[in-house]
mmCIF file of C-alpha atoms in Angstrom:
data_model
loop_
_atom_site.group_PDB
_atom_site.id
_atom_site.type_symbol
_atom_site.label_atom_id
_atom_site.label_comp_id
_atom_site.label_asym_id
_atom_site.label_seq_id
_atom_site.Cartn_x
_atom_site.Cartn_y
_atom_site.Cartn_z
ATOM 1 C CA MET A 1 -7.595 -35.409 -17.953
ATOM 2 C CA ASP A 2 -10.167 -32.782 -18.903
ATOM 3 C CA ASP A 3 -9.336 -30.259 -21.591
ATOM 4 C CA PRO A 4 -7.561 -27.219 -20.158
ATOM 5 C CA LYS A 5 -10.055 -24.574 -19.111
ATOM 6 C CA LYS A 6 -10.140 -21.343 -21.090
ATOM 7 C CA VAL A 7 -10.269 -18.174 -19.019
ATOM 8 C CA CYS A 8 -11.640 -14.761 -20.012
ATOM 9 C CA ILE A 9 -11.331 -11.617 -17.902
ATOM 10 C CA ILE A 10 -14.225 -9.257 -18.617
ATOM 11 C CA GLY A 11 -12.844 -5.803 -17.887
ATOM 12 C CA SER A 12 -9.418 -4.227 -18.102
ATOM 13 C CA GLY A 13 -9.396 -1.284 -15.732
ATOM 14 C CA ASN A 14 -7.041 -0.842 -12.805
ATOM 15 C CA TRP A 15 -8.211 -3.932 -10.866
ATOM 16 C CA GLY A 16 -8.873 -6.047 -13.954
ATOM 17 C CA SER A 17 -5.340 -5.446 -15.207
ATOM 18 C CA ALA A 18 -3.804 -6.212 -11.787
ATOM 19 C CA VAL A 19 -5.729 -9.495 -11.646
ATOM 20 C CA ALA A 20 -4.688 -10.278 -15.239
ATOM 21 C CA LYS A 21 -1.062 -10.325 -14.043
ATOM 22 C CA ILE A 22 -1.866 -13.097 -11.546
ATOM 23 C CA ILE A 23 -4.257 -15.093 -13.735
ATOM 24 C CA GLY A 24 -1.978 -14.855 -16.778
ATOM 25 C CA ALA A 25 1.036 -16.122 -14.833
ATOM 26 C CA ASN A 26 -0.950 -18.961 -13.209
ATOM 27 C CA ALA A 27 -2.600 -20.071 -16.475
ATOM 28 C CA ALA A 28 0.809 -20.156 -18.189
ATOM 29 C CA ARG A 29 2.179 -22.697 -15.707
ATOM 30 C CA ASN A 30 -0.864 -24.710 -14.607
ATOM 31 C CA PRO A 31 -1.936 -27.402 -17.125
ATOM 32 C CA LYS A 32 -5.540 -27.215 -15.834
ATOM 33 C CA PHE A 33 -5.867 -23.921 -17.699
ATOM 34 C CA ASP A 34 -5.418 -22.938 -21.331
ATOM 35 C CA SER A 35 -2.292 -20.809 -21.533
ATOM 36 C CA THR A 36 -3.988 -17.982 -23.473
ATOM 37 C CA VAL A 37 -6.057 -15.718 -21.204
ATOM 38 C CA LYS A 38 -8.396 -13.415 -23.102
ATOM 39 C CA MET A 39 -9.150 -10.008 -21.583
ATOM 40 C CA TRP A 40 -12.034 -7.944 -22.891
ATOM 41 C CA VAL A 41 -10.932 -4.348 -23.344
ATOM 42 C CA PHE A 42 -13.378 -1.483 -23.798
ATOM 43 C CA GLU A 43 -11.663 0.063 -26.798
ATOM 44 C CA GLU A 44 -10.233 3.545 -26.303
ATOM 45 C CA THR A 45 -7.665 5.614 -28.127
ATOM 46 C CA VAL A 46 -4.617 6.517 -26.034
ATOM 47 C CA LYS A 47 -2.140 8.917 -27.658
ATOM 48 C CA GLY A 48 -3.327 7.966 -31.129
ATOM 49 C CA ARG A 49 -3.212 4.186 -30.589
ATOM 50 C CA LYS A 50 -5.922 1.669 -29.767
ATOM 51 C CA LEU A 51 -5.668 0.483 -26.163
ATOM 52 C CA SER A 52 -6.061 -3.195 -27.163
ATOM 53 C CA GLU A 53 -3.204 -2.846 -29.647
ATOM 54 C CA ILE A 54 -0.963 -1.218 -26.998
ATOM 55 C CA ILE A 55 -1.694 -4.072 -24.542
ATOM 56 C CA ASN A 56 -1.017 -6.768 -27.165
ATOM 57 C CA THR A 57 2.148 -5.104 -28.479
ATOM 58 C CA ASP A 58 3.707 -3.517 -25.396
ATOM 59 C CA HIS A 59 2.029 -5.782 -22.778
ATOM 60 C CA GLU A 60 1.081 -2.837 -20.601
ATOM 61 C CA ASN A 61 -2.246 -1.146 -19.863
ATOM 62 C CA VAL A 62 -0.810 2.353 -20.126
ATOM 63 C CA LYS A 63 -4.093 4.039 -19.149
ATOM 64 C CA TYR A 64 -5.281 2.074 -16.114
ATOM 65 C CA LEU A 65 -2.183 0.267 -14.796
ATOM 66 C CA PRO A 66 0.867 2.119 -16.122
ATOM 67 C CA GLY A 67 4.326 0.867 -15.245
ATOM 68 C CA HIS A 68 3.336 -2.806 -14.961
ATOM 69 C CA LYS A 69 4.045 -5.453 -17.573
ATOM 70 C CA LEU A 70 1.209 -7.894 -18.235
ATOM 71 C CA PRO A 71 2.106 -11.512 -19.057
ATOM 72 C CA THR A 72 2.523 -12.025 -22.800
ATOM 73 C CA ASN A 73 -0.179 -14.748 -22.768
ATOM 74 C CA VAL A 74 -2.851 -12.182 -21.794
ATOM 75 C CA LEU A 75 -4.582 -11.273 -25.052
ATOM 76 C CA ALA A 76 -6.623 -8.057 -25.234
ATOM 77 C CA VAL A 77 -9.834 -8.534 -27.254
ATOM 78 C CA PRO A 78 -12.035 -5.477 -27.949
ATOM 79 C CA ASP A 79 -15.077 -7.576 -28.987
ATOM 80 C CA LEU A 80 -16.894 -8.811 -25.873
ATOM 81 C CA VAL A 81 -18.616 -11.793 -27.501
ATOM 82 C CA ALA A 82 -15.375 -12.917 -29.195
ATOM 83 C CA ALA A 83 -13.544 -12.649 -25.857
ATOM 84 C CA ALA A 84 -16.128 -14.548 -23.772
ATOM 85 C CA GLY A 85 -17.625 -17.029 -26.259
ATOM 86 C CA GLU A 86 -15.200 -19.937 -25.782
ATOM 87 C CA ALA A 87 -14.440 -19.422 -22.093
ATOM 88 C CA ASP A 88 -14.917 -22.009 -19.330
ATOM 89 C CA VAL A 89 -14.241 -19.433 -16.602
ATOM 90 C CA LEU A 90 -15.449 -15.831 -16.821
ATOM 91 C CA VAL A 91 -13.870 -13.321 -14.427
ATOM 92 C CA PHE A 92 -16.146 -10.254 -14.175
ATOM 93 C CA VAL A 93 -14.307 -7.074 -13.205
ATOM 94 C CA VAL A 94 -16.136 -4.043 -14.627
ATOM 95 C CA PRO A 95 -17.672 -1.110 -12.686
ATOM 96 C CA HIS A 96 -20.977 -2.310 -11.247
ATOM 97 C CA GLN A 97 -22.935 0.234 -13.281
ATOM 98 C CA PHE A 98 -22.024 -1.667 -16.487
ATOM 99 C CA ILE A 99 -22.727 -5.286 -15.536
ATOM 100 C CA GLY A 100 -26.292 -5.309 -16.947
ATOM 101 C CA ASN A 101 -25.150 -4.299 -20.434
ATOM 102 C CA VAL A 102 -22.241 -6.747 -20.328
ATOM 103 C CA CYS A 103 -24.538 -9.665 -19.427
ATOM 104 C CA ASP A 104 -27.135 -8.710 -22.040
ATOM 105 C CA THR A 105 -24.405 -8.626 -24.712
ATOM 106 C CA ILE A 106 -23.094 -12.159 -24.038
ATOM 107 C CA LYS A 107 -26.411 -13.812 -23.114
ATOM 108 C CA GLY A 108 -26.900 -16.964 -25.203
ATOM 109 C CA LYS A 109 -23.395 -16.604 -26.681
ATOM 110 C CA ILE A 110 -21.336 -18.343 -24.006
ATOM 111 C CA LYS A 111 -20.865 -21.990 -22.964
ATOM 112 C CA LYS A 112 -23.734 -23.453 -20.920
ATOM 113 C CA ASP A 113 -21.539 -24.735 -18.073
ATOM 114 C CA VAL A 114 -19.211 -21.746 -17.769
ATOM 115 C CA LEU A 115 -18.194 -20.777 -14.224
ATOM 116 C CA GLY A 116 -18.412 -17.086 -13.334
ATOM 117 C CA VAL A 117 -16.519 -15.227 -10.617
ATOM 118 C CA SER A 118 -17.391 -11.627 -9.810
ATOM 119 C CA LEU A 119 -14.767 -9.215 -8.494
ATOM 120 C CA ILE A 120 -17.291 -6.363 -8.689
ATOM 121 C CA LYS A 121 -17.922 -4.387 -5.509
ATOM 122 C CA GLY A 122 -21.424 -2.943 -5.480
ATOM 123 C CA VAL A 123 -25.111 -3.772 -5.136
ATOM 124 C CA ASP A 124 -28.133 -2.923 -7.234
ATOM 125 C CA VAL A 125 -31.746 -2.183 -6.430
ATOM 126 C CA GLY A 126 -34.205 -4.793 -7.661
ATOM 127 C CA SER A 127 -37.996 -4.822 -7.440
ATOM 128 C CA ASP A 128 -37.775 -6.588 -4.058
ATOM 129 C CA GLY A 129 -34.951 -4.439 -2.716
ATOM 130 C CA LEU A 130 -31.365 -5.619 -2.628
ATOM 131 C CA LYS A 131 -29.858 -7.226 -5.730
ATOM 132 C CA LEU A 132 -26.335 -8.644 -5.597
ATOM 133 C CA ILE A 133 -24.166 -8.338 -8.697
ATOM 134 C CA SER A 134 -23.634 -12.115 -8.671
ATOM 135 C CA ASP A 135 -27.438 -12.540 -8.736
ATOM 136 C CA ILE A 136 -27.710 -10.287 -11.797
ATOM 137 C CA ILE A 137 -25.046 -12.358 -13.581
ATOM 138 C CA HIS A 138 -26.612 -15.671 -12.506
ATOM 139 C CA GLU A 139 -30.161 -14.681 -13.450
ATOM 140 C CA THR A 140 -29.240 -13.145 -16.809
ATOM 141 C CA LEU A 141 -26.788 -15.820 -17.962
ATOM 142 C CA GLY A 142 -27.987 -18.888 -16.026
ATOM 143 C CA ILE A 143 -24.475 -19.742 -14.805
ATOM 144 C CA ALA A 144 -22.925 -20.521 -11.407
ATOM 145 C CA VAL A 145 -21.248 -17.432 -9.947
ATOM 146 C CA ALA A 146 -18.690 -17.153 -7.145
ATOM 147 C CA VAL A 147 -17.257 -13.887 -5.789
ATOM 148 C CA LEU A 148 -13.792 -12.632 -4.833
ATOM 149 C CA MET A 149 -13.469 -9.743 -2.360
ATOM 150 C CA GLY A 150 -10.680 -8.608 -0.059
ATOM 151 C CA ALA A 151 -8.231 -5.966 1.089
ATOM 152 C CA ASN A 152 -6.845 -5.699 -2.424
ATOM 153 C CA ILE A 153 -5.870 -2.199 -3.556
ATOM 154 C CA ALA A 154 -5.072 -2.850 -7.207
ATOM 155 C CA ASN A 155 -1.735 -1.050 -7.470
ATOM 156 C CA GLU A 156 -0.379 -2.881 -4.424
ATOM 157 C CA VAL A 157 -1.498 -6.227 -5.862
ATOM 158 C CA ALA A 158 0.187 -5.308 -9.150
ATOM 159 C CA ASP A 159 3.348 -4.398 -7.177
ATOM 160 C CA GLU A 160 3.206 -7.960 -5.750
ATOM 161 C CA LYS A 161 2.970 -6.731 -2.173
ATOM 162 C CA PHE A 162 1.615 -9.474 0.092
ATOM 163 C CA CYS A 163 -2.144 -9.480 0.671
ATOM 164 C CA GLU A 164 -5.049 -11.786 1.391
ATOM 165 C CA THR A 165 -8.383 -12.187 -0.345
ATOM 166 C CA THR A 166 -11.613 -14.145 0.110
ATOM 167 C CA ILE A 167 -13.485 -16.258 -2.432
ATOM 168 C CA GLY A 168 -17.134 -16.850 -1.600
ATOM 169 C CA CYS A 169 -18.342 -19.995 -3.350
ATOM 170 C CA LYS A 170 -21.106 -22.412 -2.385
ATOM 171 C CA ASN A 171 -19.630 -25.239 -4.530
ATOM 172 C CA LYS A 172 -16.406 -26.599 -3.028
ATOM 173 C CA GLU A 173 -15.020 -27.927 -6.339
ATOM 174 C CA HIS A 174 -15.543 -24.583 -8.040
ATOM 175 C CA GLY A 175 -13.943 -22.822 -5.074
ATOM 176 C CA ALA A 176 -10.856 -25.060 -5.264
ATOM 177 C CA LEU A 177 -10.498 -24.442 -9.023
ATOM 178 C CA LEU A 178 -10.783 -20.664 -8.600
ATOM 179 C CA LYS A 179 -8.229 -20.750 -5.786
ATOM 180 C CA GLU A 180 -5.768 -22.437 -8.164
ATOM 181 C CA LEU A 181 -6.453 -19.813 -10.820
ATOM 182 C CA MET A 182 -6.169 -16.794 -8.525
ATOM 183 C CA GLU A 183 -3.683 -17.612 -5.755
ATOM 184 C CA ASN A 184 0.054 -17.056 -5.694
ATOM 185 C CA GLN A 185 2.678 -16.563 -3.001
ATOM 186 C CA ASN A 186 1.774 -12.898 -2.443
ATOM 187 C CA PHE A 187 -1.982 -13.159 -3.099
ATOM 188 C CA ARG A 188 -3.361 -15.672 -0.604
ATOM 189 C CA VAL A 189 -6.893 -16.943 -1.038
ATOM 190 C CA THR A 190 -9.293 -18.275 1.603
ATOM 191 C CA VAL A 191 -12.486 -19.928 0.316
ATOM 192 C CA VAL A 192 -15.704 -19.622 2.353
ATOM 193 C CA GLN A 193 -19.229 -20.723 1.481
ATOM 194 C CA GLU A 194 -21.160 -17.594 2.570
ATOM 195 C CA SER A 195 -20.743 -15.975 -0.827
ATOM 196 C CA ASN A 196 -23.588 -13.466 -0.366
ATOM 197 C CA VAL A 197 -22.007 -12.166 2.872
ATOM 198 C CA VAL A 198 -18.603 -11.878 1.181
ATOM 199 C CA GLU A 199 -20.216 -9.843 -1.599
ATOM 200 C CA ILE A 200 -22.195 -7.591 0.763
ATOM 201 C CA CYS A 201 -18.925 -6.778 2.572
ATOM 202 C CA GLY A 202 -17.268 -5.797 -0.702
ATOM 203 C CA ALA A 203 -20.074 -3.394 -1.534
ATOM 204 C CA LEU A 204 -20.774 -1.811 1.848
ATOM 205 C CA LYS A 205 -17.186 -1.100 2.865
ATOM 206 C CA ASN A 206 -17.046 1.506 0.072
ATOM 207 C CA VAL A 207 -19.896 3.391 1.761
ATOM 208 C CA VAL A 208 -18.061 3.382 5.109
ATOM 209 C CA ALA A 209 -14.900 4.589 3.331
ATOM 210 C CA VAL A 210 -16.788 7.709 2.195
ATOM 211 C CA GLY A 211 -17.511 8.399 5.875
ATOM 212 C CA ALA A 212 -13.820 7.881 6.692
ATOM 213 C CA GLY A 213 -12.933 10.411 3.973
ATOM 214 C CA PHE A 214 -15.366 12.926 5.493
ATOM 215 C CA CYS A 215 -13.535 12.472 8.828
ATOM 216 C CA ASP A 216 -10.190 13.148 7.189
ATOM 217 C CA GLY A 217 -11.496 16.204 5.360
ATOM 218 C CA LEU A 218 -12.932 17.590 8.583
ATOM 219 C CA GLY A 219 -9.636 16.972 10.425
ATOM 220 C CA PHE A 220 -11.142 14.673 13.061
ATOM 221 C CA GLY A 221 -8.122 12.371 13.411
ATOM 222 C CA ASP A 222 -7.576 8.655 13.784
ATOM 223 C CA ASN A 223 -9.677 8.052 16.909
ATOM 224 C CA THR A 224 -12.789 9.368 15.166
ATOM 225 C CA LYS A 225 -11.946 7.455 12.011
ATOM 226 C CA ALA A 226 -11.598 4.241 14.050
ATOM 227 C CA ALA A 227 -15.099 4.900 15.431
ATOM 228 C CA VAL A 228 -16.440 5.340 11.886
ATOM 229 C CA ILE A 229 -14.833 2.029 10.887
ATOM 230 C CA ARG A 230 -16.268 0.203 13.913
ATOM 231 C CA LEU A 231 -19.756 1.685 13.606
ATOM 232 C CA GLY A 232 -19.629 1.066 9.868
ATOM 233 C CA LEU A 233 -18.726 -2.575 10.475
ATOM 234 C CA MET A 234 -21.659 -2.923 12.888
ATOM 235 C CA GLU A 235 -24.025 -1.523 10.230
ATOM 236 C CA MET A 236 -22.499 -3.865 7.608
ATOM 237 C CA ILE A 237 -23.186 -6.868 9.863
ATOM 238 C CA ALA A 238 -26.721 -5.677 10.676
ATOM 239 C CA PHE A 239 -27.442 -5.087 6.969
ATOM 240 C CA ALA A 240 -26.169 -8.565 6.039
ATOM 241 C CA ARG A 241 -28.293 -10.197 8.766
ATOM 242 C CA ILE A 242 -31.421 -8.536 7.379
ATOM 243 C CA PHE A 243 -30.766 -9.117 3.688
ATOM 244 C CA CYS A 244 -28.761 -12.375 3.442
ATOM 245 C CA THR A 245 -31.721 -14.630 4.054
ATOM 246 C CA PRO A 246 -32.246 -17.501 4.005
ATOM 247 C CA GLY A 247 -28.918 -18.805 5.202
ATOM 248 C CA PRO A 248 -26.390 -18.256 7.947
ATOM 249 C CA VAL A 249 -24.540 -14.995 8.490
ATOM 250 C CA SER A 250 -21.623 -15.882 10.718
ATOM 251 C CA THR A 251 -19.465 -13.249 12.360
ATOM 252 C CA ALA A 252 -16.434 -15.280 11.219
ATOM 253 C CA THR A 253 -16.929 -14.185 7.606
ATOM 254 C CA PHE A 254 -16.554 -10.547 8.654
ATOM 255 C CA LEU A 255 -13.161 -11.457 10.120
ATOM 256 C CA GLU A 256 -11.932 -12.689 6.714
ATOM 257 C CA SER A 257 -10.100 -10.390 4.309
ATOM 258 C CA CYS A 258 -13.402 -9.456 2.612
ATOM 259 C CA GLY A 259 -14.657 -7.990 5.899
ATOM 260 C CA VAL A 260 -12.643 -6.070 8.453
ATOM 261 C CA ALA A 261 -9.362 -6.091 6.456
ATOM 262 C CA ASP A 262 -10.937 -4.687 3.288
ATOM 263 C CA LEU A 263 -12.817 -2.133 5.379
ATOM 264 C CA ILE A 264 -9.614 -0.871 7.026
ATOM 265 C CA THR A 265 -7.544 -0.626 3.853
ATOM 266 C CA THR A 266 -10.334 1.131 1.943
ATOM 267 C CA CYS A 267 -10.868 3.641 4.737
ATOM 268 C CA TYR A 268 -7.156 4.506 4.748
ATOM 269 C CA GLY A 269 -6.121 4.215 1.123
ATOM 270 C CA GLY A 270 -8.933 3.745 -1.373
ATOM 271 C CA ARG A 271 -10.397 6.063 -3.987
ATOM 272 C CA ASN A 272 -13.663 6.506 -2.038
ATOM 273 C CA GLN A 273 -11.790 7.874 0.972
ATOM 274 C CA ARG A 274 -9.660 10.189 -1.205
ATOM 275 C CA VAL A 275 -12.596 11.633 -3.132
ATOM 276 C CA ALA A 276 -14.728 12.055 0.011
ATOM 277 C CA LYS A 277 -11.887 13.926 1.714
ATOM 278 C CA ALA A 278 -11.586 16.233 -1.325
ATOM 279 C CA PHE A 279 -15.392 16.688 -1.277
ATOM 280 C CA VAL A 280 -15.020 18.279 2.176
ATOM 281 C CA THR A 281 -11.878 20.308 1.487
ATOM 282 C CA THR A 282 -12.720 21.613 -2.026
ATOM 283 C CA GLY A 283 -16.501 22.018 -1.902
ATOM 284 C CA LYS A 284 -16.748 20.428 -5.375
ATOM 285 C CA SER A 285 -19.392 17.831 -6.228
ATOM 286 C CA ILE A 286 -18.716 14.090 -6.152
ATOM 287 C CA GLU A 287 -19.230 13.977 -9.946
ATOM 288 C CA GLU A 288 -16.665 16.731 -10.579
ATOM 289 C CA LEU A 289 -14.102 15.063 -8.326
ATOM 290 C CA GLU A 290 -14.617 11.657 -9.949
ATOM 291 C CA LYS A 291 -13.761 13.200 -13.326
ATOM 292 C CA GLU A 292 -10.794 15.147 -11.951
ATOM 293 C CA MET A 293 -9.199 12.553 -9.691
ATOM 294 C CA LEU A 294 -9.869 9.088 -11.078
ATOM 295 C CA ASN A 295 -8.574 9.053 -14.674
ATOM 296 C CA GLY A 296 -11.727 7.401 -16.029
ATOM 297 C CA GLN A 297 -12.235 5.000 -13.112
ATOM 298 C CA LYS A 298 -15.630 4.845 -11.430
ATOM 299 C CA LEU A 299 -16.395 5.700 -7.821
ATOM 300 C CA GLN A 300 -18.454 2.991 -6.107
ATOM 301 C CA GLY A 301 -19.116 4.340 -2.590
ATOM 302 C CA PRO A 302 -21.633 7.146 -3.190
ATOM 303 C CA ALA A 303 -23.560 5.109 -5.799
ATOM 304 C CA THR A 304 -23.758 2.158 -3.394
ATOM 305 C CA ALA A 305 -24.841 4.531 -0.594
ATOM 306 C CA ALA A 306 -27.741 5.649 -2.800
ATOM 307 C CA GLU A 307 -28.797 2.075 -3.545
ATOM 308 C CA VAL A 308 -28.568 1.110 0.139
ATOM 309 C CA TYR A 309 -30.563 4.214 1.127
ATOM 310 C CA TYR A 310 -33.447 3.341 -1.216
ATOM 311 C CA ILE A 311 -33.501 -0.250 0.057
ATOM 312 C CA LEU A 312 -33.528 0.850 3.723
ATOM 313 C CA GLN A 313 -36.148 3.506 3.020
ATOM 314 C CA HIS A 314 -38.352 0.907 1.323
ATOM 315 C CA LYS A 315 -38.028 -1.369 4.383
ATOM 316 C CA LYS A 316 -38.530 1.573 6.821
ATOM 317 C CA LEU A 317 -35.154 0.867 8.442
ATOM 318 C CA LEU A 318 -33.296 4.161 7.953
ATOM 319 C CA ASP A 319 -33.239 4.938 11.680
ATOM 320 C CA LYS A 320 -31.296 1.712 12.376
ATOM 321 C CA PHE A 321 -28.533 2.703 9.921
ATOM 322 C CA PRO A 322 -27.648 6.319 10.760
ATOM 323 C CA LEU A 323 -24.102 6.140 9.342
ATOM 324 C CA PHE A 324 -25.203 4.825 5.920
ATOM 325 C CA THR A 325 -28.095 7.311 5.907
ATOM 326 C CA ALA A 326 -25.931 10.339 6.759
ATOM 327 C CA ILE A 327 -23.390 9.461 4.047
ATOM 328 C CA TYR A 328 -26.163 9.337 1.438
ATOM 329 C CA GLN A 329 -27.732 12.592 2.622
ATOM 330 C CA ILE A 330 -24.391 14.437 2.549
ATOM 331 C CA CYS A 331 -23.494 13.123 -0.916
ATOM 332 C CA TYR A 332 -26.877 13.628 -2.578
ATOM 333 C CA GLN A 333 -29.246 15.763 -0.525
ATOM 334 C CA GLY A 334 -27.028 18.707 0.315
ATOM 335 C CA HIS A 335 -26.842 17.998 4.055
ATOM 336 C CA PRO A 336 -23.830 19.853 5.479
ATOM 337 C CA VAL A 337 -20.881 17.542 6.026
ATOM 338 C CA SER A 338 -20.332 19.176 9.422
ATOM 339 C CA GLN A 339 -23.424 17.255 10.612
ATOM 340 C CA PHE A 340 -21.585 13.966 10.108
ATOM 341 C CA ILE A 341 -20.172 14.072 13.638
ATOM 342 C CA SER A 342 -23.665 14.200 15.180
ATOM 343 C CA CYS A 343 -24.590 10.914 13.457
ATOM 344 C CA LEU A 344 -21.613 9.366 15.286
ATOM 345 C CA GLN A 345 -22.397 11.000 18.627
ATOM 346 C CA ASN A 346 -26.047 9.901 18.533
ATOM 347 C CA HIS A 347 -25.542 6.442 17.012
ATOM 348 C CA PRO A 348 -27.890 3.782 18.474
ATOM 349 C CA GLU A 349 -24.785 1.771 19.390
ATOM 350 C CA HIS A 350 -24.198 4.380 22.123
ATOM 351 C CA LYS A 351 -27.694 4.293 23.565
#
């Protein structure tokens, strides 16, 4: 039998800590994996103590996932290279704004055949337009990268409430290994091969959720919000069909947890929806609300909306994506949020 595979989780925020509960428990009982799971922690001081020391002593991430015990075999490591250097599987779960620095730090300092899996929901803008986070990791580190996306609000996963998720992985063996690492009775994994579509879903649903939050702030009700979700899904599919080339983009992938399920849960319960609603009701800026409401977590929706806007502008396609465009303009260009309804009324889907 092969040596047990060593796992490192890169990131220890809300979602990273929730996933560490699952991975830690699975690694402890599955002989395919080394029982010690390293978790890179961006070192902070919380009430006079180092966060890594609190996690290793009290087995709780008191800042980002309070009230949940982490398995005792999850070891917090504040040095990124020390955490990742020996790993056979790297689980990337940092805000998408930080992935470039993370990859640059560990480049040339990890095993050649390490398998990466990205749980990061976002896209970047490259010289040719769209850049997936998995592409950034693959190109910088030269490793195979799968993705995991789904209707997975971190606190509910940590509470062990039943949910589904989707792993996108072109290599079937890698997909099967990651399923063993990530799945348990209450966190059910489906593996599909259209990994770029899975990842696009994870990024774009945060943009739609900002629109759903605008609806809530404006008091439009559930019928209007359902329309935002449907029109948003149509724009997600259209965007994927333009940018996920070459390769198939099957409607079936949008019916997995990474697609319609993640879109619904984010539009009803995620941080993007909550902050966008407060943006309407308080008149404060997105930046102010992020600081006030998220306890150090990062907001992905508006940043992704900006990246998508620049890509669509570059391709002269803004008029085909009125929902994405309106969300960007309201967040960043001072367009009145009251205009949001007209982008729904005049959507090309209704022509």
